[in-house]
XYZ file of C-alpha atoms in Angstrom:
352
model
C 39.334 -88.516 -65.004
C 37.009 -86.554 -62.786
C 33.328 -87.456 -63.443
C 30.587 -84.937 -63.954
C 28.997 -85.497 -60.525
C 32.238 -84.771 -58.751
C 32.650 -81.509 -60.684
C 29.136 -80.452 -59.834
C 29.659 -81.291 -56.210
C 32.913 -79.300 -56.137
C 31.275 -76.348 -57.845
C 28.309 -76.486 -55.482
C 30.559 -76.475 -52.447
C 32.625 -73.597 -53.869
C 29.519 -71.526 -54.689
C 28.022 -72.259 -51.202
C 31.217 -71.136 -49.531
C 31.913 -68.092 -51.699
C 28.374 -66.714 -51.682
C 28.372 -63.226 -50.059
C 25.089 -63.863 -48.170
C 25.198 -65.607 -44.780
C 23.747 -69.058 -45.519
C 22.904 -71.928 -43.225
C 21.166 -75.281 -43.659
C 18.961 -76.494 -40.802
C 17.031 -79.719 -40.327
C 13.410 -80.092 -39.343
C 14.322 -79.780 -35.637
C 15.953 -76.405 -36.309
C 19.515 -77.704 -35.793
C 22.162 -76.143 -38.003
C 23.756 -78.772 -40.292
C 26.000 -76.576 -42.392
C 26.990 -72.913 -42.851
C 29.089 -71.057 -45.393
C 32.165 -68.902 -44.870
C 30.188 -65.627 -44.780
C 28.060 -67.052 -41.925
C 31.131 -68.124 -40.012
C 32.935 -64.783 -40.284
C 29.896 -62.545 -39.740
C 30.003 -62.976 -36.012
C 33.701 -62.205 -35.685
C 33.301 -59.136 -37.931
C 30.492 -57.902 -35.636
C 32.005 -58.301 -32.179
C 32.267 -62.058 -31.535
C 35.529 -63.229 -30.072
C 36.057 -65.913 -32.726
C 34.542 -67.015 -35.983
C 32.100 -69.891 -35.479
C 30.102 -72.018 -37.890
C 27.363 -72.749 -35.225
C 26.940 -76.230 -36.646
C 25.064 -78.268 -34.051
C 23.380 -75.239 -32.486
C 19.609 -74.910 -32.676
C 18.854 -71.958 -34.887
C 15.188 -71.684 -33.869
C 16.172 -71.507 -30.181
C 18.735 -68.879 -31.009
C 16.128 -66.815 -32.755
C 13.762 -66.983 -29.795
C 16.495 -66.005 -27.336
C 16.651 -62.498 -28.842
C 15.367 -59.445 -26.923
C 12.956 -58.331 -29.579
C 10.001 -59.819 -31.521
C 11.836 -60.083 -34.847
C 13.654 -63.275 -33.799
C 10.368 -64.793 -32.587
C 8.624 -63.850 -35.879
C 11.545 -65.449 -37.779
C 11.339 -68.641 -35.747
C 7.553 -68.804 -36.282
C 7.970 -68.295 -40.042
C 10.684 -70.951 -40.341
C 8.564 -73.463 -38.378
C 5.695 -72.763 -40.749
C 7.984 -73.643 -43.636
C 9.084 -76.838 -41.884
C 5.523 -78.018 -41.204
C 4.369 -77.058 -44.691
C 1.870 -74.326 -43.903
C 4.123 -71.853 -45.747
C 6.065 -72.570 -48.968
C 8.679 -69.915 -48.129
C 9.178 -67.232 -45.519
C 10.918 -63.823 -45.704
C 11.400 -61.090 -43.122
C 13.307 -57.817 -43.205
C 15.030 -56.565 -40.147
C 17.621 -53.981 -38.916
C 21.043 -55.203 -37.826
C 23.111 -52.077 -37.091
C 26.796 -52.113 -36.336
C 28.611 -49.580 -34.096
C 29.626 -47.628 -37.207
C 26.784 -47.947 -39.692
C 23.042 -48.439 -40.168
C 22.258 -51.775 -41.862
C 19.235 -53.737 -42.893
C 18.968 -57.452 -43.901
C 16.367 -59.854 -45.225
C 16.149 -63.455 -44.031
C 14.670 -65.973 -46.510
C 13.763 -69.538 -45.611
C 13.357 -72.066 -48.431
C 12.688 -75.818 -47.967
C 14.459 -78.516 -49.952
C 15.067 -82.242 -49.828
C 18.240 -84.307 -50.183
C 18.106 -88.109 -50.219
C 14.545 -87.970 -48.888
C 15.635 -85.863 -45.853
C 14.037 -82.451 -45.463
C 16.049 -79.298 -44.802
C 15.540 -75.511 -44.824
C 17.975 -73.121 -46.491
C 18.353 -69.911 -44.411
C 19.725 -66.997 -46.369
C 20.547 -63.596 -44.765
C 21.219 -60.919 -47.399
C 22.392 -57.346 -46.828
C 19.757 -55.019 -48.364
C 21.077 -51.783 -46.924
C 21.540 -50.039 -50.290
C 18.083 -50.995 -51.438
C 16.467 -50.062 -48.135
C 18.198 -46.658 -48.053
C 17.216 -45.987 -51.662
C 13.589 -46.831 -50.815
C 13.690 -44.571 -47.783
C 15.129 -41.737 -49.895
C 12.277 -42.154 -52.399
C 9.712 -42.197 -49.516
C 11.172 -39.063 -48.062
C 11.232 -37.392 -51.418
C 7.577 -38.302 -51.955
C 6.750 -36.898 -48.588
C 8.512 -33.706 -49.502
C 6.562 -33.485 -52.770
C 3.360 -34.086 -50.883
C 4.362 -31.286 -48.542
C 4.864 -28.959 -51.538
C 1.496 -29.945 -52.924
C 0.067 -29.289 -49.480
C 1.704 -25.848 -49.324
C 0.230 -24.913 -52.623
C -3.265 -26.147 -51.735
C -3.206 -25.233 -48.054
C -1.397 -21.966 -47.765
C -2.845 -20.426 -50.884
C -6.354 -20.694 -49.472
C -6.152 -17.649 -47.183
C -4.744 -15.074 -49.635
C -7.022 -16.368 -52.376
C -10.051 -16.063 -50.113
C -9.088 -12.480 -49.176
C -8.648 -11.598 -52.865
C -11.993 -13.096 -53.801
C -13.700 -11.348 -50.946
C -12.481 -7.925 -52.123
C -12.595 -8.327 -55.862
C -16.229 -7.319 -56.156
C -15.551 -4.124 -54.183
C -12.740 -2.878 -56.399
C -15.051 -1.010 -58.753
C -16.844 0.825 -55.981
C -13.831 1.407 -53.712
C -10.369 1.584 -55.247
C -8.783 1.039 -51.819
C -9.560 -2.665 -52.093
C -7.272 -3.023 -55.121
C -4.244 -2.818 -52.821
C -5.623 -5.606 -50.696
C -6.198 -7.852 -53.736
C -2.747 -7.002 -55.090
C -1.136 -7.871 -51.766
C -2.944 -11.198 -51.553
C -1.983 -12.175 -55.078
C 1.637 -11.131 -54.484
C 1.622 -13.287 -51.286
C 0.358 -16.232 -53.383
C 3.365 -15.780 -55.689
C 5.705 -15.738 -52.668
C 4.186 -18.972 -51.315
C 4.713 -20.675 -54.668
C 8.386 -19.619 -54.662
C 8.784 -20.874 -51.094
C 7.213 -24.210 -51.936
C 9.572 -24.692 -54.871
C 12.521 -23.774 -52.658
C 11.530 -26.513 -50.197
C 10.900 -29.004 -53.005
C 14.344 -28.410 -54.500
C 15.985 -28.511 -51.049
C 17.997 -25.379 -51.869
C 19.904 -23.388 -49.291
C 18.040 -20.359 -48.109
C 20.947 -18.010 -48.911
C 21.579 -14.833 -46.928
C 18.993 -14.278 -44.170
C 17.145 -11.065 -43.541
C 16.984 -9.265 -40.199
C 13.226 -9.251 -39.687
C 11.356 -7.358 -36.982
C 9.232 -10.020 -35.292
C 6.486 -7.549 -34.553
C 6.039 -6.487 -38.123
C 6.381 -10.038 -39.447
C 3.639 -11.214 -37.060
C 1.281 -8.381 -37.945
C 1.745 -8.932 -41.663
C 1.226 -12.701 -41.306
C -1.940 -12.107 -39.280
C -3.330 -10.018 -42.086
C -3.041 -13.013 -44.460
C -5.096 -15.295 -42.233
C -8.900 -15.414 -41.788
C -8.967 -14.767 -38.069
C -12.634 -13.960 -37.370
C -12.921 -12.475 -33.841
C -9.533 -13.755 -32.741
C -6.988 -11.275 -31.355
C -3.235 -10.971 -31.740
C -0.798 -9.539 -29.271
C 2.913 -9.201 -30.167
C 4.894 -8.750 -26.943
C 8.334 -8.182 -28.348
C 10.468 -5.622 -30.203
C 13.112 -8.196 -31.106
C 14.387 -9.060 -34.582
C 15.120 -12.432 -35.973
C 17.559 -13.656 -38.694
C 15.266 -15.436 -41.187
C 14.002 -15.641 -44.718
C 11.257 -13.020 -44.462
C 8.811 -14.783 -46.768
C 9.246 -18.178 -45.163
C 8.985 -16.699 -41.681
C 5.670 -15.145 -42.674
C 4.482 -18.509 -43.955
C 5.533 -20.188 -40.711
C 3.699 -17.568 -38.637
C 0.598 -17.723 -40.876
C 0.351 -21.506 -40.230
C 0.836 -21.098 -36.513
C -1.857 -18.421 -36.426
C -4.235 -20.430 -38.546
C -3.731 -23.443 -36.303
C -4.522 -21.384 -33.184
C -7.581 -19.811 -34.725
C -8.985 -23.047 -36.153
C -8.284 -25.250 -33.144
C -7.927 -22.857 -30.227
C -11.569 -22.028 -29.602
C -12.251 -25.505 -28.222
C -13.913 -28.610 -29.725
C -12.927 -27.428 -33.226
C -15.483 -24.652 -33.211
C -15.078 -21.550 -35.302
C -13.584 -18.623 -33.291
C -16.796 -16.592 -33.504
C -18.956 -19.220 -31.712
C -20.057 -19.098 -28.068
C -16.820 -20.913 -27.142
C -15.160 -17.492 -27.362
C -12.614 -15.959 -29.741
C -9.094 -17.240 -29.202
C -6.367 -14.770 -28.080
C -2.993 -15.356 -29.751
C 0.328 -13.978 -28.396
C 3.768 -13.817 -29.913
C 6.706 -13.518 -27.507
C 10.490 -13.497 -28.065
C 12.856 -15.953 -26.360
C 16.635 -16.018 -26.068
C 17.056 -18.207 -29.106
C 13.748 -17.840 -30.913
C 10.122 -17.110 -30.229
C 6.820 -18.679 -29.077
C 3.266 -18.440 -30.324
C 0.656 -19.140 -27.617
C -3.135 -19.223 -27.521
C -5.686 -19.519 -24.737
C -7.577 -22.421 -26.276
C -7.865 -25.999 -24.933
C -4.229 -26.820 -25.615
C -2.674 -29.909 -27.161
C -2.790 -33.212 -25.192
C 0.702 -34.446 -24.209
C 0.359 -37.608 -26.209
C -0.311 -35.659 -29.414
C 2.394 -32.957 -29.170
C 4.832 -34.814 -31.443
C 2.124 -36.189 -33.788
C 0.749 -32.735 -34.602
C 3.850 -32.074 -36.765
C 3.321 -35.266 -38.850
C 1.853 -35.238 -42.312
C -1.881 -35.696 -42.366
C -2.415 -35.503 -38.601
C -5.391 -33.367 -37.648
C -7.789 -33.179 -34.716
C -10.479 -31.416 -36.710
C -13.919 -33.066 -36.538
C -15.507 -30.693 -39.043
C -13.567 -31.635 -42.161
C -11.621 -28.344 -42.173
C -8.239 -29.711 -41.062
C -5.705 -30.832 -43.669
C -2.978 -32.009 -41.247
C -0.411 -29.889 -43.144
C -0.156 -26.604 -41.231
C 2.216 -27.680 -38.492
C 4.093 -29.976 -40.882
C 4.857 -26.893 -42.954
C 5.951 -25.087 -39.822
C 8.347 -27.921 -38.978
C 9.831 -28.011 -42.526
C 10.351 -24.201 -42.623
C 11.991 -24.375 -39.182
C 14.257 -27.200 -40.403
C 15.234 -25.180 -43.472
C 16.510 -22.464 -41.165
C 18.243 -24.913 -38.805
C 15.701 -24.326 -36.052
C 13.718 -26.770 -33.971
C 10.031 -26.620 -33.097
C 7.980 -28.214 -30.323
C 4.485 -27.951 -28.836
C 3.809 -27.597 -25.114
C 1.473 -25.966 -22.629
C 1.064 -22.187 -22.570
C 1.925 -20.689 -19.137
C -1.674 -19.536 -18.557
C -3.303 -22.531 -20.213
C -3.776 -23.319 -23.872
C -1.177 -24.293 -26.443
C 2.282 -22.927 -27.049
C 4.529 -23.723 -30.051
C 8.167 -22.860 -29.388
C 10.612 -22.200 -32.230
C 14.204 -22.521 -30.988
C 17.701 -22.134 -32.454
C 17.182 -18.745 -34.148
C 19.517 -15.767 -34.000
C 17.724 -12.938 -32.129
C 18.618 -9.278 -31.626
C 17.010 -6.288 -29.978
């Protein structure tokens, strides 16, 4: 009859070998004493010539032989478990194959058998969890963007409406201005919801870039800044979203283009903004101080602002980027030919 200890030993060996995680047991010198089947086959499944159990190899040395800092961090953490300064150690890391993006977690847990100390090393595939977390993070960023659109882009039309509301009774002409600003607020809300729901734009309009730029300029508080539209081209775009994109580019030029974050009406001089067509899109330039090369990618990130006066939200160019993406366009910042900043929108269908 098989005794209970033999059954437990057999079950333990079977569980160890059948566990889907890659598991190894190392001693206090870092030498691998045992591995399971998943560990042995992982190398062969990922480009190694043969399956190998690596028993007898030094796992800590193998970690430190890597060409990145993750292996060194893993070795440091395992050594901390061995010497007792840590009770356990866990690290997450990417391990991509030629055909898929993958992420793993390595967990080190000490244990003792017959008064000899060992460390259990468990590598678990967490790709599904990681991708789900990334999807949630991206969704949260999108919702923050929508909140930013509603708080950031509604400011200008609301300010215009409030500035004119007291004049309506004395001059009926201002009623049209207020009505236009309020209607623009409604359009912005619809655009924000479209982005939040990640809906297709649907059929695009053929929009005269000159008219779109002039209309967008009217929705921005521009002070003494000037606008020149040097094109008669038309662009295939969602007219409302294009206006929102231009409004944010104009606002960015006006708020940051006068130098040292000064308002455009200061002694620094009013910024001059120009819109020009390109073969596959358009560019908005200003004659301000420009954008330093090391910040030209950062300016499109959420929350990034160079404002020192508390007026920047770090949302304007992020909104530009998201609207461009919704159209299948790309956007980049560079130097203007005559000095200053230039934001180039590429990938659009243009016509004369």
